[in-house]
């Protein structure tokens, strides 16, 4: 029997989602908790990978277990057993062939910038105090929707079959002293969101133009794009499946 597990985590103290032999990961922490509570080895498959320090407001993983699960009871036990920076929201019985990574139709990320220094956001948002032309950054963000190849924003030497992604939305909004970038796509390349944000920051600083932005995308060259913003401002916020409401 296959189960999807819906959860969230603060990534500050983890070296990303994926198991690392010599470092703490979210996957390893959840594997251990489920293995103990279900009294059998459990190995979760995640909906994707998040890098060191990246957070998830909504993440999915799947695992197989031979017996029916008392869902509310297991959720309660997991939340009691797990550290404070991981929260379990739901466990869902799905079809045996369901796959949390390959079946996801849309993923959404947010990048959070605080424009005023806040000691309570040091690990949850990137502090950036320079003036940014948000209107121009939104004009640049619209350009992303006209393209599908985003090799210029991908980590180099990454093992992928294609650099094509379908971006559904990309925009900036201001909330009090915060600036939040939201982007949704069918899939993302490694480091893609953080390098997009860094390049859009250069737009907002008037270091590059909208034409430059178009040329960067067309170049397919990571060296042409902007810097990669710090990981601690990035959140995976939504993963969509056609068969989960």
Coordinates of N, CA, C and O in Angstrom, one line a residue, residues 19-115:
X19 N 19.0 12.7 1.6 CA 20.0 12.0 2.5 C 21.4 12.4 2.2 O 21.8 12.4 1.1
X20 N 22.2 12.7 3.3 CA 23.6 13.0 3.2 C 24.3 12.1 4.1 O 23.9 12.0 5.3
X21 N 25.4 11.4 3.7 CA 26.0 10.4 4.6 C 26.6 11.0 5.9 O 26.7 10.4 6.9
X22 N 27.1 12.3 5.8 CA 27.8 12.9 7.0 C 27.1 14.2 7.4 O 27.7 15.0 8.1
X23 N 25.8 14.3 7.1 CA 25.1 15.5 7.5 C 23.6 15.2 7.8 O 23.1 14.3 7.2
X24 N 23.0 16.1 8.6 CA 21.6 15.9 8.9 C 20.7 16.3 7.7 O 20.9 17.4 7.1
X25 N 19.7 15.5 7.3 CA 18.8 15.8 6.3 C 17.4 15.6 6.7 O 17.1 14.8 7.7
X26 N 16.4 16.2 6.1 CA 15.0 16.1 6.4 C 14.6 14.6 6.1 O 13.9 14.0 6.8
X27 N 15.0 14.1 4.9 CA 14.7 12.7 4.5 C 15.1 11.7 5.6 O 14.3 10.9 6.0
X28 N 16.3 11.8 6.0 CA 16.8 10.9 7.0 C 16.1 11.0 8.3 O 15.7 10.0 8.9
X29 N 15.7 12.2 8.8 CA 15.0 12.4 10.0 C 13.6 11.8 9.9 O 13.2 11.1 10.9
X30 N 12.9 12.0 8.8 CA 11.6 11.4 8.7 C 11.7 9.9 8.5 O 10.8 9.1 9.0
X31 N 12.7 9.4 7.8 CA 12.8 7.9 7.6 C 13.0 7.2 9.0 O 12.3 6.2 9.2
X32 N 13.8 7.8 9.8 CA 14.0 7.2 11.1 C 12.8 7.3 12.0 O 12.4 6.3 12.6
X33 N 12.0 8.4 11.9 CA 10.8 8.5 12.7 C 9.8 7.5 12.3 O 9.2 6.8 13.1
X34 N 9.5 7.4 11.0 CA 8.5 6.4 10.5 C 9.0 5.0 10.7 O 8.1 4.1 11.1
X35 N 10.2 4.7 10.6 CA 10.7 3.3 10.8 C 10.5 2.9 12.2 O 10.1 1.7 12.5
X36 N 10.7 3.8 13.2 CA 10.5 3.5 14.6 C 9.1 3.3 14.9 O 8.7 2.3 15.5
X37 N 8.2 4.2 14.4 CA 6.8 4.2 14.8 C 6.0 3.1 14.1 O 5.0 2.6 14.6
X38 N 6.5 2.7 12.9 CA 5.8 1.6 12.1 C 6.5 0.3 12.3 O 6.1 -0.7 11.8
X39 N 7.7 0.3 13.0 CA 8.4 -0.9 13.3 C 8.8 -1.7 12.1 O 8.8 -2.9 12.1
X40 N 9.2 -1.0 11.1 CA 9.8 -1.6 9.9 C 10.6 -0.5 9.1 O 10.3 0.7 9.2
X41 N 11.6 -0.9 8.3 CA 12.4 0.1 7.6 C 11.5 0.8 6.6 O 10.8 0.2 5.8
X42 N 11.6 2.2 6.6 CA 10.8 3.0 5.7 C 11.8 3.9 5.0 O 12.7 4.5 5.6
X43 N 11.7 4.0 3.7 CA 12.5 4.9 2.9 C 11.7 5.8 2.0 O 11.0 5.3 1.1
X44 N 11.6 7.0 2.4 CA 10.7 8.0 1.7 C 11.3 8.4 0.4 O 12.5 8.6 0.2
X45 N 10.4 8.6 -0.6 CA 10.8 9.3 -1.9 C 10.1 10.6 -1.9 O 8.9 10.8 -1.7
X46 N 10.9 11.7 -2.0 CA 10.4 13.1 -1.9 C 9.9 13.6 -3.3 O 10.3 13.1 -4.3
X47 N 9.1 14.6 -3.2 CA 8.6 15.3 -4.4 C 9.6 16.1 -5.1 O 9.5 16.4 -6.3
X48 N 10.7 16.3 -4.5 CA 11.8 17.0 -5.1 C 12.9 17.2 -4.1 O 12.8 16.8 -2.9
X49 N 14.0 18.0 -4.5 CA 15.1 18.2 -3.5 C 15.1 19.7 -3.2 O 14.9 20.6 -4.0
X50 N 15.3 20.0 -1.9 CA 15.6 21.4 -1.5 C 17.0 21.4 -1.0 O 17.5 20.5 -0.3
X51 N 17.7 22.5 -1.2 CA 19.1 22.6 -0.8 C 19.3 23.0 0.6 O 18.3 23.3 1.3
X52 N 20.5 22.9 1.1 CA 20.8 23.3 2.5 C 20.2 24.6 2.9 O 20.4 25.6 2.2
X53 N 19.4 24.7 4.0 CA 18.9 25.9 4.5 C 17.6 26.4 3.9 O 16.9 27.3 4.3
X54 N 17.1 25.7 2.8 CA 15.8 26.0 2.2 C 14.7 25.4 3.0 O 14.8 24.3 3.5
X55 N 13.6 26.1 3.0 CA 12.4 25.7 3.8 C 11.3 25.2 2.9 O 11.3 25.4 1.7
X56 N 10.4 24.5 3.6 CA 9.2 24.0 2.8 C 7.9 24.2 3.7 O 7.9 23.7 4.8
X57 N 7.0 25.0 3.2 CA 5.7 25.2 3.8 C 4.8 24.0 3.5 O 3.9 23.8 4.2
X58 N 5.0 23.5 2.3 CA 4.3 22.2 1.9 C 5.2 21.4 1.1 O 5.8 21.8 0.1
X59 N 5.4 20.1 1.5 CA 6.2 19.1 0.8 C 5.5 17.8 0.9 O 4.7 17.6 1.8
X60 N 5.7 17.0 -0.1 CA 5.1 15.6 -0.1 C 6.3 14.6 -0.3 O 7.3 14.9 -0.9
X61 N 6.0 13.4 0.2 CA 6.9 12.3 0.0 C 6.0 11.1 0.0 O 4.9 11.1 0.5
X62 N 6.5 9.9 -0.5 CA 5.7 8.7 -0.5 C 6.5 7.6 0.1 O 7.7 7.6 0.0
X63 N 5.7 6.6 0.7 CA 6.4 5.4 1.2 C 5.4 4.2 1.1 O 4.2 4.5 0.9
X64 N 5.9 3.0 1.1 CA 5.1 1.8 1.0 C 5.0 1.2 2.4 O 6.0 1.1 3.1
X65 N 3.8 0.7 2.7 CA 3.6 0.0 4.0 C 2.5 -1.1 3.8 O 1.6 -0.8 3.1
X66 N 2.7 -2.3 4.4 CA 1.9 -3.4 4.0 C 0.5 -3.4 4.7 O -0.4 -4.1 4.2
X67 N 0.3 -2.6 5.7 CA -1.0 -2.6 6.4 C -1.7 -1.3 6.4 O -1.1 -0.2 6.1
X68 N -3.0 -1.3 6.6 CA -3.7 0.0 6.8 C -3.1 0.8 8.0 O -2.7 0.3 9.0
X69 N -3.1 2.1 7.8 CA -2.6 3.0 8.8 C -3.7 3.8 9.5 O -4.6 4.3 8.8
X70 N -3.7 3.9 10.8 CA -4.6 4.7 11.6 C -4.0 6.2 11.5 O -3.1 6.6 12.3
X71 N -4.5 6.9 10.5 CA -3.8 8.2 10.1 C -3.8 9.2 11.2 O -2.7 9.7 11.5
X72 N -4.9 9.5 11.9 CA -4.8 10.6 12.9 C -3.8 10.2 14.0 O -3.1 11.0 14.6
X73 N -3.8 8.9 14.4 CA -2.9 8.4 15.5 C -1.5 8.5 15.1 O -0.6 9.0 15.8
X74 N -1.1 8.1 13.8 CA 0.2 8.2 13.4 C 0.7 9.6 13.2 O 1.9 10.0 13.6
X75 N -0.2 10.5 12.7 CA 0.2 12.0 12.6 C 0.6 12.5 14.0 O 1.6 13.2 14.2
X76 N -0.3 12.2 15.0 CA 0.0 12.7 16.3 C 1.3 12.1 16.9 O 2.1 12.9 17.5
X77 N 1.6 10.8 16.7 CA 2.8 10.2 17.2 C 4.0 10.8 16.5 O 5.0 11.1 17.1
X78 N 3.9 11.0 15.1 CA 5.0 11.6 14.4 C 5.3 13.0 14.9 O 6.5 13.4 15.1
X79 N 4.3 13.9 15.1 CA 4.5 15.2 15.5 C 5.1 15.3 16.9 O 5.8 16.2 17.3
X80 N 4.8 14.3 17.7 CA 5.4 14.2 19.1 C 6.8 13.7 19.0 O 7.6 14.2 19.9
X81 N 7.1 12.9 18.1 CA 8.4 12.2 18.0 C 9.4 13.1 17.3 O 10.6 13.2 17.7
X82 N 9.0 13.8 16.3 CA 9.9 14.6 15.4 C 10.4 15.9 16.1 O 9.7 16.4 17.0
X83 N 11.5 16.4 15.7 CA 12.0 17.7 16.2 C 11.0 18.8 15.9 O 10.1 18.7 15.0
X84 N 11.1 20.0 16.6 CA 10.2 21.1 16.4 C 10.1 21.7 15.0 O 9.2 22.3 14.7
X85 N 11.2 21.5 14.2 CA 11.3 22.1 12.9 C 10.7 21.3 11.8 O 10.9 21.7 10.6
X86 N 10.0 20.2 12.1 CA 9.3 19.4 11.1 C 7.9 19.1 11.6 O 7.7 18.7 12.7
X87 N 6.9 19.4 10.8 CA 5.5 19.2 11.1 C 4.8 18.3 10.1 O 5.0 18.6 8.9
X88 N 4.1 17.3 10.5 CA 3.3 16.5 9.7 C 1.9 16.9 9.6 O 1.2 17.2 10.6
X89 N 1.3 17.1 8.4 CA 0.0 17.6 8.2 C -1.0 16.5 7.8 O -2.2 16.5 8.3
X90 N -0.6 15.6 7.0 CA -1.5 14.6 6.5 C -0.8 13.3 6.0 O 0.4 13.4 5.6
X91 N -1.5 12.2 6.0 CA -1.0 11.0 5.4 C -2.1 10.4 4.6 O -3.3 10.3 5.1
X92 N -1.9 10.2 3.3 CA -3.0 9.9 2.3 C -2.7 8.6 1.6 O -1.6 8.4 1.0
X93 N -3.7 7.7 1.7 CA -3.6 6.4 0.9 C -3.8 6.8 -0.6 O -4.8 7.4 -0.9
X94 N -2.9 6.3 -1.4 CA -3.0 6.6 -2.9 C -2.9 5.3 -3.7 O -2.7 4.2 -3.1
X95 N -3.0 5.3 -5.0 CA -2.9 4.2 -5.8 C -1.4 3.7 -5.7 O -0.5 4.5 -5.6
X96 N -1.2 2.4 -5.9 CA 0.1 1.8 -5.8 C 1.1 2.4 -6.8 O 2.3 2.5 -6.5
X97 N 0.6 2.9 -7.9 CA 1.6 3.4 -8.9 C 1.8 4.9 -8.8 O 2.5 5.5 -9.5
X98 N 1.1 5.6 -7.8 CA 1.3 7.0 -7.6 C 2.7 7.3 -7.2 O 3.3 6.6 -6.5
X99 N 3.2 8.5 -7.7 CA 4.6 8.8 -7.5 C 4.6 10.3 -7.1 O 4.2 11.2 -7.9
X100 N 5.1 10.6 -6.0 CA 5.1 12.0 -5.5 C 6.0 13.0 -6.3 O 5.7 14.2 -6.4
X101 N 7.0 12.5 -6.9 CA 7.9 13.3 -7.7 C 7.4 13.5 -9.2 O 7.2 14.6 -9.7
X102 N 7.1 12.3 -9.8 CA 6.8 12.4 -11.2 C 5.3 12.8 -11.5 O 5.0 13.3 -12.6
X103 N 4.4 12.6 -10.5 CA 3.0 13.0 -10.7 C 2.7 14.4 -10.4 O 1.6 14.9 -10.6
X104 N 3.6 15.1 -9.8 CA 3.4 16.5 -9.5 C 3.2 17.4 -10.7 O 4.0 17.3 -11.6
X105 N 2.1 18.1 -10.8 CA 1.8 18.9 -12.0 C 2.3 20.4 -11.9 O 2.5 21.1 -12.9
X106 N 2.4 20.8 -10.7 CA 2.9 22.2 -10.4 C 3.5 22.3 -9.1 O 3.1 21.7 -8.1
X107 N 4.6 23.1 -9.1 CA 5.3 23.4 -7.8 C 5.4 24.9 -7.7 O 5.6 25.6 -8.7
X108 N 5.3 25.4 -6.5 CA 5.4 26.9 -6.3 C 6.4 27.2 -5.2 O 6.5 26.5 -4.2
X109 N 7.3 28.2 -5.5 CA 8.3 28.6 -4.6 C 8.0 30.1 -4.3 O 7.5 30.8 -5.1
X110 N 8.4 30.5 -3.1 CA 8.5 31.9 -2.7 C 9.9 32.3 -2.3 O 10.6 31.4 -1.6
X111 N 10.3 33.5 -2.6 CA 11.6 34.0 -2.0 C 11.3 35.2 -1.2 O 10.7 36.2 -1.7
X112 N 11.7 35.3 0.0 CA 11.4 36.3 1.0 C 12.6 37.2 1.2 O 13.7 36.7 1.6
X113 N 12.4 38.5 1.0 CA 13.4 39.5 1.3 C 12.8 40.5 2.3 O 11.7 41.0 2.2
X114 N 13.5 40.8 3.4 CA 13.1 41.8 4.3 C 14.0 43.1 4.1 O 15.2 43.0 4.1
X115 N 13.3 44.2 4.0 CA 14.0 45.4 3.6 C 14.4 46.2 4.9 O 15.2 47.2 4.7

